PDB file of C-alpha atoms in Angstrom:
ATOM      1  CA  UNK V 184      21.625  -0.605 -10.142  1.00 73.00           C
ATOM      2  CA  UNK V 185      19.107  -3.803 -10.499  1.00 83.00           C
ATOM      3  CA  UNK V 186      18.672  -3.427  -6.289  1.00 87.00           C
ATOM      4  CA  UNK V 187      17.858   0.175  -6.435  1.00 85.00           C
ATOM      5  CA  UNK V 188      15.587   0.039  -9.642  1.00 88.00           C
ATOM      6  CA  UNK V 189      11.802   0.292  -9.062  1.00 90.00           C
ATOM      7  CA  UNK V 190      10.992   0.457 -12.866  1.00 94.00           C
ATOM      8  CA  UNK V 191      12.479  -0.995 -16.260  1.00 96.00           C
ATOM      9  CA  UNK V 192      11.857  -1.636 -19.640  1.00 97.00           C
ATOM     10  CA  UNK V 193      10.649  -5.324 -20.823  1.00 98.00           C
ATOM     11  CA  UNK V 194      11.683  -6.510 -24.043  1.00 98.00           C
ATOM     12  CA  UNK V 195       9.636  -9.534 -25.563  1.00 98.00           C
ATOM     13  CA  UNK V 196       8.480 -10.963 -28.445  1.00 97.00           C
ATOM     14  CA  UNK V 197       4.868 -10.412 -29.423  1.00 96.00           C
ATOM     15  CA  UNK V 198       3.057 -13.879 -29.511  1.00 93.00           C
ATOM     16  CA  UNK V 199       2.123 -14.839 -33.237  1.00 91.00           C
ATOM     17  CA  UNK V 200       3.824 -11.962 -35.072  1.00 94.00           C
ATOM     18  CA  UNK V 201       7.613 -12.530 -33.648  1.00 92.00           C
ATOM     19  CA  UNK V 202       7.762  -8.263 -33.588  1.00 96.00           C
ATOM     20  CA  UNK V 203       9.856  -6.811 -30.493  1.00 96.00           C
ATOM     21  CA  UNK V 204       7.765  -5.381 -27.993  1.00 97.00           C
ATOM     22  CA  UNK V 205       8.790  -2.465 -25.434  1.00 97.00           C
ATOM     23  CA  UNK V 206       7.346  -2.054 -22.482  1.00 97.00           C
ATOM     24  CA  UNK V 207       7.462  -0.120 -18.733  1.00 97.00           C
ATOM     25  CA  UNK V 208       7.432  -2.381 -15.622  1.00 97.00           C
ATOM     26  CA  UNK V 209       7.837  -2.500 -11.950  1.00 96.00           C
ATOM     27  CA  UNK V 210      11.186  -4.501 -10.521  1.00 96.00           C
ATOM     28  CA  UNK V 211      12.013  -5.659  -7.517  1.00 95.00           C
ATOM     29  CA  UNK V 212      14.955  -8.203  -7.114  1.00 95.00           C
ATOM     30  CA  UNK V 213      15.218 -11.930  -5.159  1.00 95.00           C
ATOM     31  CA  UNK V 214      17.734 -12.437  -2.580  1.00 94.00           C
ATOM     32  CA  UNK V 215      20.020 -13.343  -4.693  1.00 94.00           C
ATOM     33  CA  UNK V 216      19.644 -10.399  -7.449  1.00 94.00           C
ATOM     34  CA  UNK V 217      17.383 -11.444 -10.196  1.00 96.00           C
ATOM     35  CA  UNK V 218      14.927  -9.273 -10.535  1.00 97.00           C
ATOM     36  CA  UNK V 219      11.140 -10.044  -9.702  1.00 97.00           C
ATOM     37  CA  UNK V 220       8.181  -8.483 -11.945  1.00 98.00           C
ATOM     38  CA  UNK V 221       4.412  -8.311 -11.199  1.00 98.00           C
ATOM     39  CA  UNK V 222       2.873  -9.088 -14.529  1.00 98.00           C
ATOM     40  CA  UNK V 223      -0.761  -9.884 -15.438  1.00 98.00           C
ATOM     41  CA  UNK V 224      -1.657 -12.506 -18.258  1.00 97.00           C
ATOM     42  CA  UNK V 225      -3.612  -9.611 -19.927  1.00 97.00           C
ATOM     43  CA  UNK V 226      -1.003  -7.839 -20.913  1.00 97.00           C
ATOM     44  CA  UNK V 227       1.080  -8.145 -24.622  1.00 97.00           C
ATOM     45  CA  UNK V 228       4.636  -8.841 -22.790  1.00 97.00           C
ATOM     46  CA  UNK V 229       3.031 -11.547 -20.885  1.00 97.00           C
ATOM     47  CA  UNK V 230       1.828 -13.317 -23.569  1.00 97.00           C
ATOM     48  CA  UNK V 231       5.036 -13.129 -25.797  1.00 97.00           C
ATOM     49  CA  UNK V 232       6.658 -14.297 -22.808  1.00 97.00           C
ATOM     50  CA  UNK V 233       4.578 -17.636 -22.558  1.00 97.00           C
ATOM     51  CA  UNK V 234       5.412 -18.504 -25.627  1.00 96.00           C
ATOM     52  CA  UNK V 235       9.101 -17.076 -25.918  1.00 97.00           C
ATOM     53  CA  UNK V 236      10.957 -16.957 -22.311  1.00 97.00           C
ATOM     54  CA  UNK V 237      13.460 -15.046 -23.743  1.00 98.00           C
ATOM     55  CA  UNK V 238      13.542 -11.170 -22.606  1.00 98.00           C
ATOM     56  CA  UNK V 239      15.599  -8.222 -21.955  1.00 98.00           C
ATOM     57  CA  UNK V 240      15.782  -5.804 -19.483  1.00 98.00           C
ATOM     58  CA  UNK V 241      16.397  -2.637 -19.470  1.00 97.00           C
ATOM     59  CA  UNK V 242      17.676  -0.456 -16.469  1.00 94.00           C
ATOM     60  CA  UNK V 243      18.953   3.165 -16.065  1.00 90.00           C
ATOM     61  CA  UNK V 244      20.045   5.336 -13.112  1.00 76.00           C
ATOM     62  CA  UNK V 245      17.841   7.697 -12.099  1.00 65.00           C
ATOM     63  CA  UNK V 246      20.556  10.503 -10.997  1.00 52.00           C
ATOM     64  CA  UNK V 247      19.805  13.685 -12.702  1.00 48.00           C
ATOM     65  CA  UNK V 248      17.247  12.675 -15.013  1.00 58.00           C
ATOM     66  CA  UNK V 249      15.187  15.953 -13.456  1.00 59.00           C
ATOM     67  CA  UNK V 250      18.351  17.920 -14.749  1.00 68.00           C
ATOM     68  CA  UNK V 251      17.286  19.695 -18.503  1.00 73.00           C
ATOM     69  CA  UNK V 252      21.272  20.522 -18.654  1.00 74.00           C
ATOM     70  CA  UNK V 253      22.173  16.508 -18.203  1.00 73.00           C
ATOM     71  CA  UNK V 254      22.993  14.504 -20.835  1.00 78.00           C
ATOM     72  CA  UNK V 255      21.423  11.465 -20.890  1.00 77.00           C
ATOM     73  CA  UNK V 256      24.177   9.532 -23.069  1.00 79.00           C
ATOM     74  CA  UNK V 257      26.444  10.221 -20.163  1.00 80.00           C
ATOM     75  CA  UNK V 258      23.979   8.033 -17.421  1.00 82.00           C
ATOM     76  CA  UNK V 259      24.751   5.139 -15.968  1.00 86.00           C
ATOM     77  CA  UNK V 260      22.415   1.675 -17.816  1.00 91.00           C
ATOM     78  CA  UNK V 261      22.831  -1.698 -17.609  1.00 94.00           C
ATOM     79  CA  UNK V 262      20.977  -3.983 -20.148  1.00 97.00           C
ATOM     80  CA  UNK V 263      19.793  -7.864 -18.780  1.00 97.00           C
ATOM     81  CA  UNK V 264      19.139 -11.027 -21.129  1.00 98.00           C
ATOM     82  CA  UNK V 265      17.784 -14.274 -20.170  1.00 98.00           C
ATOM     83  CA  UNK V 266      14.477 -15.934 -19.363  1.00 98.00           C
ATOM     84  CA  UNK V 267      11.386 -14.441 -17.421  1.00 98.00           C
ATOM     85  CA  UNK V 268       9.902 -17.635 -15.760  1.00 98.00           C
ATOM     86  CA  UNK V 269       6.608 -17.701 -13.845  1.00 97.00           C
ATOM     87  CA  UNK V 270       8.128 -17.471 -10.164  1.00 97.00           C
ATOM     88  CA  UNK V 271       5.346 -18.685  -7.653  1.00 95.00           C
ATOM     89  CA  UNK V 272       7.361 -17.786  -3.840  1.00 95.00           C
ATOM     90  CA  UNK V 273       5.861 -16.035  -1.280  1.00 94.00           C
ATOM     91  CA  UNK V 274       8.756 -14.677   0.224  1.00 93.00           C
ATOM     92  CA  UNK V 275       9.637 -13.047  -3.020  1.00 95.00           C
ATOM     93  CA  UNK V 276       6.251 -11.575  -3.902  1.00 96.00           C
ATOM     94  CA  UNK V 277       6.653  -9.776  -0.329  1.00 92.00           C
ATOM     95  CA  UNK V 278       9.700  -8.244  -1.445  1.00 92.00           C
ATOM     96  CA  UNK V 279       8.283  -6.986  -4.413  1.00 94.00           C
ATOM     97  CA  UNK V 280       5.114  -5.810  -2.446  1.00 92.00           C
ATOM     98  CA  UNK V 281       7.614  -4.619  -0.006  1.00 88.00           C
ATOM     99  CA  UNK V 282       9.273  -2.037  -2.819  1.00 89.00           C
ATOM    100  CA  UNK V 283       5.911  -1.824  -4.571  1.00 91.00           C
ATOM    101  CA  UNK V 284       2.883  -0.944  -1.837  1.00 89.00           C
ATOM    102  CA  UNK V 285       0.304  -0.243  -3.901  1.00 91.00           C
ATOM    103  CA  UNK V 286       0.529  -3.385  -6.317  1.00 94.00           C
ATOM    104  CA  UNK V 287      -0.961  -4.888  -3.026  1.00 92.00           C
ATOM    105  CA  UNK V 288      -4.336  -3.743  -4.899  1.00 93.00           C
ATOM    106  CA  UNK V 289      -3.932  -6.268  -7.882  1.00 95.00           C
ATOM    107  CA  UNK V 290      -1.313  -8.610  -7.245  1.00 95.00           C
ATOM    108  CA  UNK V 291      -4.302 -11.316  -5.783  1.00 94.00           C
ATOM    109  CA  UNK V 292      -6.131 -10.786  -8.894  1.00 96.00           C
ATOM    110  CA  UNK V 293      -6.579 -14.371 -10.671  1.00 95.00           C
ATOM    111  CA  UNK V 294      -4.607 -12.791 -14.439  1.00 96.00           C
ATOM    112  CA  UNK V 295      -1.246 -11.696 -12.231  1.00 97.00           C
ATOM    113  CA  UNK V 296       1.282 -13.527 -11.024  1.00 97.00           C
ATOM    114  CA  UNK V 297       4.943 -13.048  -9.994  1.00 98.00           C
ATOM    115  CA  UNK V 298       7.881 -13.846 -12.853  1.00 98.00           C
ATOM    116  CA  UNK V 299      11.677 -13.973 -12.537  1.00 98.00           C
ATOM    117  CA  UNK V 300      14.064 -13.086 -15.243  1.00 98.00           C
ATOM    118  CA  UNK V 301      16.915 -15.720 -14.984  1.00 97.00           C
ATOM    119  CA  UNK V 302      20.034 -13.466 -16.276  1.00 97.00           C
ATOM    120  CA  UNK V 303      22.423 -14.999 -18.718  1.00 97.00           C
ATOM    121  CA  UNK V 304      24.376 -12.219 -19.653  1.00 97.00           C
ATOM    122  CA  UNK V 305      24.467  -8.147 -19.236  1.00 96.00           C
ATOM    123  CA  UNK V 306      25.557  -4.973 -21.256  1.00 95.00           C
ATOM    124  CA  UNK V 307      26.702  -2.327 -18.703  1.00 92.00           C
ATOM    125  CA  UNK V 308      27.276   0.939 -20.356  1.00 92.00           C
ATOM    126  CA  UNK V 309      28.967   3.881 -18.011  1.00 85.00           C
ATOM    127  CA  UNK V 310      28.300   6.715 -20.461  1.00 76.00           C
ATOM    128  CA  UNK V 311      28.532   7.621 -23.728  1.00 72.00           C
ATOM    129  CA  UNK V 312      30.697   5.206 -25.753  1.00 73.00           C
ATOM    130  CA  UNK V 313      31.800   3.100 -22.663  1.00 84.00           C
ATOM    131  CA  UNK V 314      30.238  -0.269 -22.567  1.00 88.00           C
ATOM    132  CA  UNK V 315      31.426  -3.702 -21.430  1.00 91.00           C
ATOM    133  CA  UNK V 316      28.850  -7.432 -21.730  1.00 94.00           C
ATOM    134  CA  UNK V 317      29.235  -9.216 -18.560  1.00 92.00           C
ATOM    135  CA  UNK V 318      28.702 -12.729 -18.303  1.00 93.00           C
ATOM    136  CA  UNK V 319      29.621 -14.068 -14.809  1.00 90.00           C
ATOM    137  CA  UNK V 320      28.693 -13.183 -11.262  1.00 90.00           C
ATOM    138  CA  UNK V 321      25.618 -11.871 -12.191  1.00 88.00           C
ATOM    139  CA  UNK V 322      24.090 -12.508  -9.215  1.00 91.00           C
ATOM    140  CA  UNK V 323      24.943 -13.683  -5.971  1.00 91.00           C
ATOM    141  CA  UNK V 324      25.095 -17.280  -5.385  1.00 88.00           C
ATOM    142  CA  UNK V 325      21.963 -18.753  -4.273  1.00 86.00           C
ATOM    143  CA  UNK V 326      24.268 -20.596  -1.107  1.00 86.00           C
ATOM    144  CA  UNK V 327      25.311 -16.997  -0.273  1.00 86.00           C
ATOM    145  CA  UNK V 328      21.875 -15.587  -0.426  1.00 91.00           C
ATOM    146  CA  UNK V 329      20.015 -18.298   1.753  1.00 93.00           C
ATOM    147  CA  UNK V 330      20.679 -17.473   5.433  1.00 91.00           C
ATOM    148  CA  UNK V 331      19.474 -13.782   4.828  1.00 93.00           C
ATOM    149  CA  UNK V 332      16.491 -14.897   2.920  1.00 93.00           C
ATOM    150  CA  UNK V 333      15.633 -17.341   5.755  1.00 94.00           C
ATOM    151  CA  UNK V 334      16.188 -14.791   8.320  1.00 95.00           C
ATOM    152  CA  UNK V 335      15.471 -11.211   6.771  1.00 94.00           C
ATOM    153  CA  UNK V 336      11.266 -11.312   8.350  1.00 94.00           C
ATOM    154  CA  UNK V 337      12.738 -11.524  12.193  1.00 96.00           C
ATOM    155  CA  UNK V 338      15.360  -8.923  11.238  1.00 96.00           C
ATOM    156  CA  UNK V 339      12.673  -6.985   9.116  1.00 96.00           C
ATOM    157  CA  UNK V 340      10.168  -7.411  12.240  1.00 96.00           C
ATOM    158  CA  UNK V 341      13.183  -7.159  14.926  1.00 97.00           C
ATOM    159  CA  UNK V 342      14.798  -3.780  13.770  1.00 97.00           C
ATOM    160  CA  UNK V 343      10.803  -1.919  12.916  1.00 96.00           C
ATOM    161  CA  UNK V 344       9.823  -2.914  16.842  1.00 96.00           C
ATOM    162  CA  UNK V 345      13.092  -1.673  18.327  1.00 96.00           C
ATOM    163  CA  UNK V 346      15.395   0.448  16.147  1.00 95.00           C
ATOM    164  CA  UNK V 347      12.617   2.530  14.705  1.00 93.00           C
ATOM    165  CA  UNK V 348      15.018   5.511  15.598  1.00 91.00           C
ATOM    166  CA  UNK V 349      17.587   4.544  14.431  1.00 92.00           C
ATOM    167  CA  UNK V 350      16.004   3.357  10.861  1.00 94.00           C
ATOM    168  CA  UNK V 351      14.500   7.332  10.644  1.00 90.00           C
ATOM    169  CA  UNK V 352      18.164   8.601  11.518  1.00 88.00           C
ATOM    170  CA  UNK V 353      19.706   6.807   8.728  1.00 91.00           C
ATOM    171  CA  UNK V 354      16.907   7.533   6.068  1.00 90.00           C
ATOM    172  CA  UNK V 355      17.524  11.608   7.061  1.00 86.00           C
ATOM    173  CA  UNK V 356      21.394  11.144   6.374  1.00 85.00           C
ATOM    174  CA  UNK V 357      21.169   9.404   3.462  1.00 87.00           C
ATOM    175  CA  UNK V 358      18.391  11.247   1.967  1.00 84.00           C
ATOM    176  CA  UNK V 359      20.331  14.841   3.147  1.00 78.00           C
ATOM    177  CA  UNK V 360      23.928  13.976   3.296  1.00 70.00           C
ATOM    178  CA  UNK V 361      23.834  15.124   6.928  1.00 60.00           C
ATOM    179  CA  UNK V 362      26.585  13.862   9.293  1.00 55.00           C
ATOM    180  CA  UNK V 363      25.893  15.402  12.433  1.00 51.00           C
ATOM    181  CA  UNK V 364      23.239  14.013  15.127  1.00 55.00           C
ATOM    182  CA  UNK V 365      19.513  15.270  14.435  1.00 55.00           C
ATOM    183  CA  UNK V 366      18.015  17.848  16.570  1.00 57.00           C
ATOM    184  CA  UNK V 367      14.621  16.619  18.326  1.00 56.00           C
ATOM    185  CA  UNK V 368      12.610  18.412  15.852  1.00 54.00           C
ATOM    186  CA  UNK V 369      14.398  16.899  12.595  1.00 57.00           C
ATOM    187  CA  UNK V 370      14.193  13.692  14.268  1.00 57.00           C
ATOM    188  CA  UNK V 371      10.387  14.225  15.313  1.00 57.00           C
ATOM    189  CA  UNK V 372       9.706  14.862  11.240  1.00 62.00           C
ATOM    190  CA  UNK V 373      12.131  11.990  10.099  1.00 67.00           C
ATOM    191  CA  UNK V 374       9.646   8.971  11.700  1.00 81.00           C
ATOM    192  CA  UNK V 375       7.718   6.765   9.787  1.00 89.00           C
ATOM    193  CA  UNK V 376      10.576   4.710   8.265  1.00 94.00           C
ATOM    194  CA  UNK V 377      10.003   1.080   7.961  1.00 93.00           C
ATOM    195  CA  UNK V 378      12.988  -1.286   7.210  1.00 95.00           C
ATOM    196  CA  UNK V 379      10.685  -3.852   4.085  1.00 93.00           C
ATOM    197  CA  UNK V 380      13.189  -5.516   2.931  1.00 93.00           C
ATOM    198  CA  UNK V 381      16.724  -6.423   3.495  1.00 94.00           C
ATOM    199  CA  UNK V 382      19.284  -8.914   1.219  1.00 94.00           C
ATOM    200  CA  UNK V 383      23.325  -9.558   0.560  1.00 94.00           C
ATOM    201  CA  UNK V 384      23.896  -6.226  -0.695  1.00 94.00           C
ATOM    202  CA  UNK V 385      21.874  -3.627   1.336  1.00 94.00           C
ATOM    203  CA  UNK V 386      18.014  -3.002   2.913  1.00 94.00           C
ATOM    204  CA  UNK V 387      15.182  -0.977   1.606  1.00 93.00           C
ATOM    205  CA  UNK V 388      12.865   0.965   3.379  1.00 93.00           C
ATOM    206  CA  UNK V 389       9.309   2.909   3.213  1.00 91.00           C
ATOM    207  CA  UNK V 390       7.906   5.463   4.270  1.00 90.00           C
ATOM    208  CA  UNK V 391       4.247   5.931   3.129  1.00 86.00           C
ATOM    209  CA  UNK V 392       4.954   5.448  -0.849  1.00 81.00           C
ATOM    210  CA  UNK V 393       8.788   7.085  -0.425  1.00 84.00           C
ATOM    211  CA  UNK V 394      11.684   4.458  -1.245  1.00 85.00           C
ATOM    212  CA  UNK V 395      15.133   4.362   0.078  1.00 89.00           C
ATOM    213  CA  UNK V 396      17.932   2.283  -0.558  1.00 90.00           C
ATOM    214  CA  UNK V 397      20.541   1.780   1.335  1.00 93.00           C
ATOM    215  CA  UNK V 398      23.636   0.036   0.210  1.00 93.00           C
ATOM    216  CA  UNK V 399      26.341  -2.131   2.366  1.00 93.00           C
ATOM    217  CA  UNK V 400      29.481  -1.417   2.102  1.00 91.00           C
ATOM    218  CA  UNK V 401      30.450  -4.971   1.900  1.00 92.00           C
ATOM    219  CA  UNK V 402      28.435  -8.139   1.770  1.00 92.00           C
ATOM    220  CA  UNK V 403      26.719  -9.257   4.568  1.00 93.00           C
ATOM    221  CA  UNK V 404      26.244 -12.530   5.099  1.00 91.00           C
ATOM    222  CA  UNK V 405      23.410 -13.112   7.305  1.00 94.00           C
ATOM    223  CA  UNK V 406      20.640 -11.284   9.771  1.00 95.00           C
ATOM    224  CA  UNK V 407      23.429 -10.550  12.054  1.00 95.00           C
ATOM    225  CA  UNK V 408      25.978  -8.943  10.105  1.00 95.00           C
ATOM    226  CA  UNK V 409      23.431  -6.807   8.342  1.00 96.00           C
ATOM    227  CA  UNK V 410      21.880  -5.296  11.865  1.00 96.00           C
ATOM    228  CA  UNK V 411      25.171  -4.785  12.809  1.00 96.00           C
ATOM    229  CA  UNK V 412      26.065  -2.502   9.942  1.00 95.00           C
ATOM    230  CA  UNK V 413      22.590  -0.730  10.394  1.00 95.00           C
ATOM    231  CA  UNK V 414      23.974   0.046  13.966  1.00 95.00           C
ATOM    232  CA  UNK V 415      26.933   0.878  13.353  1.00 93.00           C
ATOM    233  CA  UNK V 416      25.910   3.240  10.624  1.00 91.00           C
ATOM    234  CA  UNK V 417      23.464   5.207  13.281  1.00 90.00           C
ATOM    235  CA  UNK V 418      25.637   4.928  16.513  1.00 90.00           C
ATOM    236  CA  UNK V 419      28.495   7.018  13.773  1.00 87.00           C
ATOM    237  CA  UNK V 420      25.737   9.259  12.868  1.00 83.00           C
ATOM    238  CA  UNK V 421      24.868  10.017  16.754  1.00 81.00           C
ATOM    239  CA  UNK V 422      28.424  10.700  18.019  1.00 81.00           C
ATOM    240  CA  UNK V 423      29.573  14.170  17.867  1.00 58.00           C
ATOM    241  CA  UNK V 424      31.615  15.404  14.814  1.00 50.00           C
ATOM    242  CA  UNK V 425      30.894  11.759  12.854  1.00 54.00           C
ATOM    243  CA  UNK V 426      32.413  11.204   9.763  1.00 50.00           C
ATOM    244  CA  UNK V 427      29.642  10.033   6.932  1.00 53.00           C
ATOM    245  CA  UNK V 428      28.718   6.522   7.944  1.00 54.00           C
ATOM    246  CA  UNK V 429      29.482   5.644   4.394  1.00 56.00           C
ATOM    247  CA  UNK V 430      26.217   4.140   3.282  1.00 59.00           C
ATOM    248  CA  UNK V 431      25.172   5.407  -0.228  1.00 58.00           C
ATOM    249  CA  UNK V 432      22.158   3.951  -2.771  1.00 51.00           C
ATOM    250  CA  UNK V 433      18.731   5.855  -3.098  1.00 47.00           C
ATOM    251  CA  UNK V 434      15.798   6.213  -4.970  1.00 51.00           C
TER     252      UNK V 434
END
């Protein structure tokens, strides 16, 4: 749920007054799953956070919020404690600029900077009345992160320059359910997909301000396994009568 996210709820403590303070924010997550936030120095949360670290974050699936019929007690949350840090790594800000284009605008201004919430423990509820705290494997290991985060801008750059196809084949199925090949004019309209970020647990891409996730099946492990399971995906999706390539996750 964290991967797919794109906005949350920040809990703090306001500076001075020790009151809790709400707030919406923009997420993104590190390689290995904590999530990222763009915050400015301005801003109440930021300052509680300065001088209390600790914060919560809230997350909720999206699915069927536009529904008036669907209950909202029945979604999908997941709540995250720990410690938003000031996080000053390249690589991550271009993830989060990556799921978050137009915080390009801002994010050189001299008041923002990029934080990291260090989880320590979670509260997953699956509905109404059914919820479980979590306090290991919250993210993935920072070891079993590192060769994708090393390698994820050649397979980023690698897979945009030569698989552009393929990348606007997979968006279509995933974001229509379809399992059959594309026809030349669905896959004339389905271009402009860009692959912007890729980690352990799936890839994200863009198309003008539209986000997609897409999530692996398993884990993958490096650059390699990763394009593999892109390929794979779109060579099932261009054979005739191809079951679903089993990718699921979107925004």
């Amino acid at each position: 749920m964290a991967r797919a996210a794109r906005k949350a709820t920040l809990a703090t403590t306001m500076a001075g007054t020790g009151h809790p303070y709400a707030s919406l924010v923009t997420v993104a997550t590190d390689h290995a799953g904590s999530p990222l936030l763009l915050l400015s120095t301005l801003a109440e949360h930021t300052r509680g956070l300065l001088a209390d670290s600790r914060a919560a974050l809230f997350l909720e699936d999206g699915e069927g919020e536009s529904d008036p019929q669907a209950n909202p007690q029945e979604a999908a949350r997941v709540t995250l404690l720990g410690r938003v840090e000031r996080h000053d790594d390249a690589l991550d800000l271009g993830r989060f600029l990556a799921r978050h284009p137009k915080a390009a605008r801002y994010a050189s201004f001299g008041d923002f900077g990029l934080y990291r919430l260090t989880i320590e423990r979670a509260q997953y509820v699956a509905g109404f009345g059914r919820a479980l705290w979590i306090d290991e494997g919250l993210t993935v290991p920072v070891s079993a992160a590192a060769a994708l985060r090393a390698e994820s801008p050649a397979l980023i750059a690698e897979m945009n320059a030569d698989h552009a196809d393929a990348l606007a084949r997979l968006a279509e199925a995933a974001l229509t359910g379809r399992q059959a090949p594309l026809n030349p004019t669905d896959e004339r309209q389905a271009k402009g997909w860009r692959l912007v970020a890729c980690d352990t647990d799936g890839c994200d891409l863009l198309r003008g301000d539209q986000p997609l996730r897409l999530t692996f099946p398993a884990p993958a492990g490096d650059a390699r396994s990763a394009k593999e399971t892109l390929l794979q995906w779109d060579a099932a999706l261009r054979a005739e009568n191809a079951p679903n390539p089993g990718f699921g996750g979107r925004d």
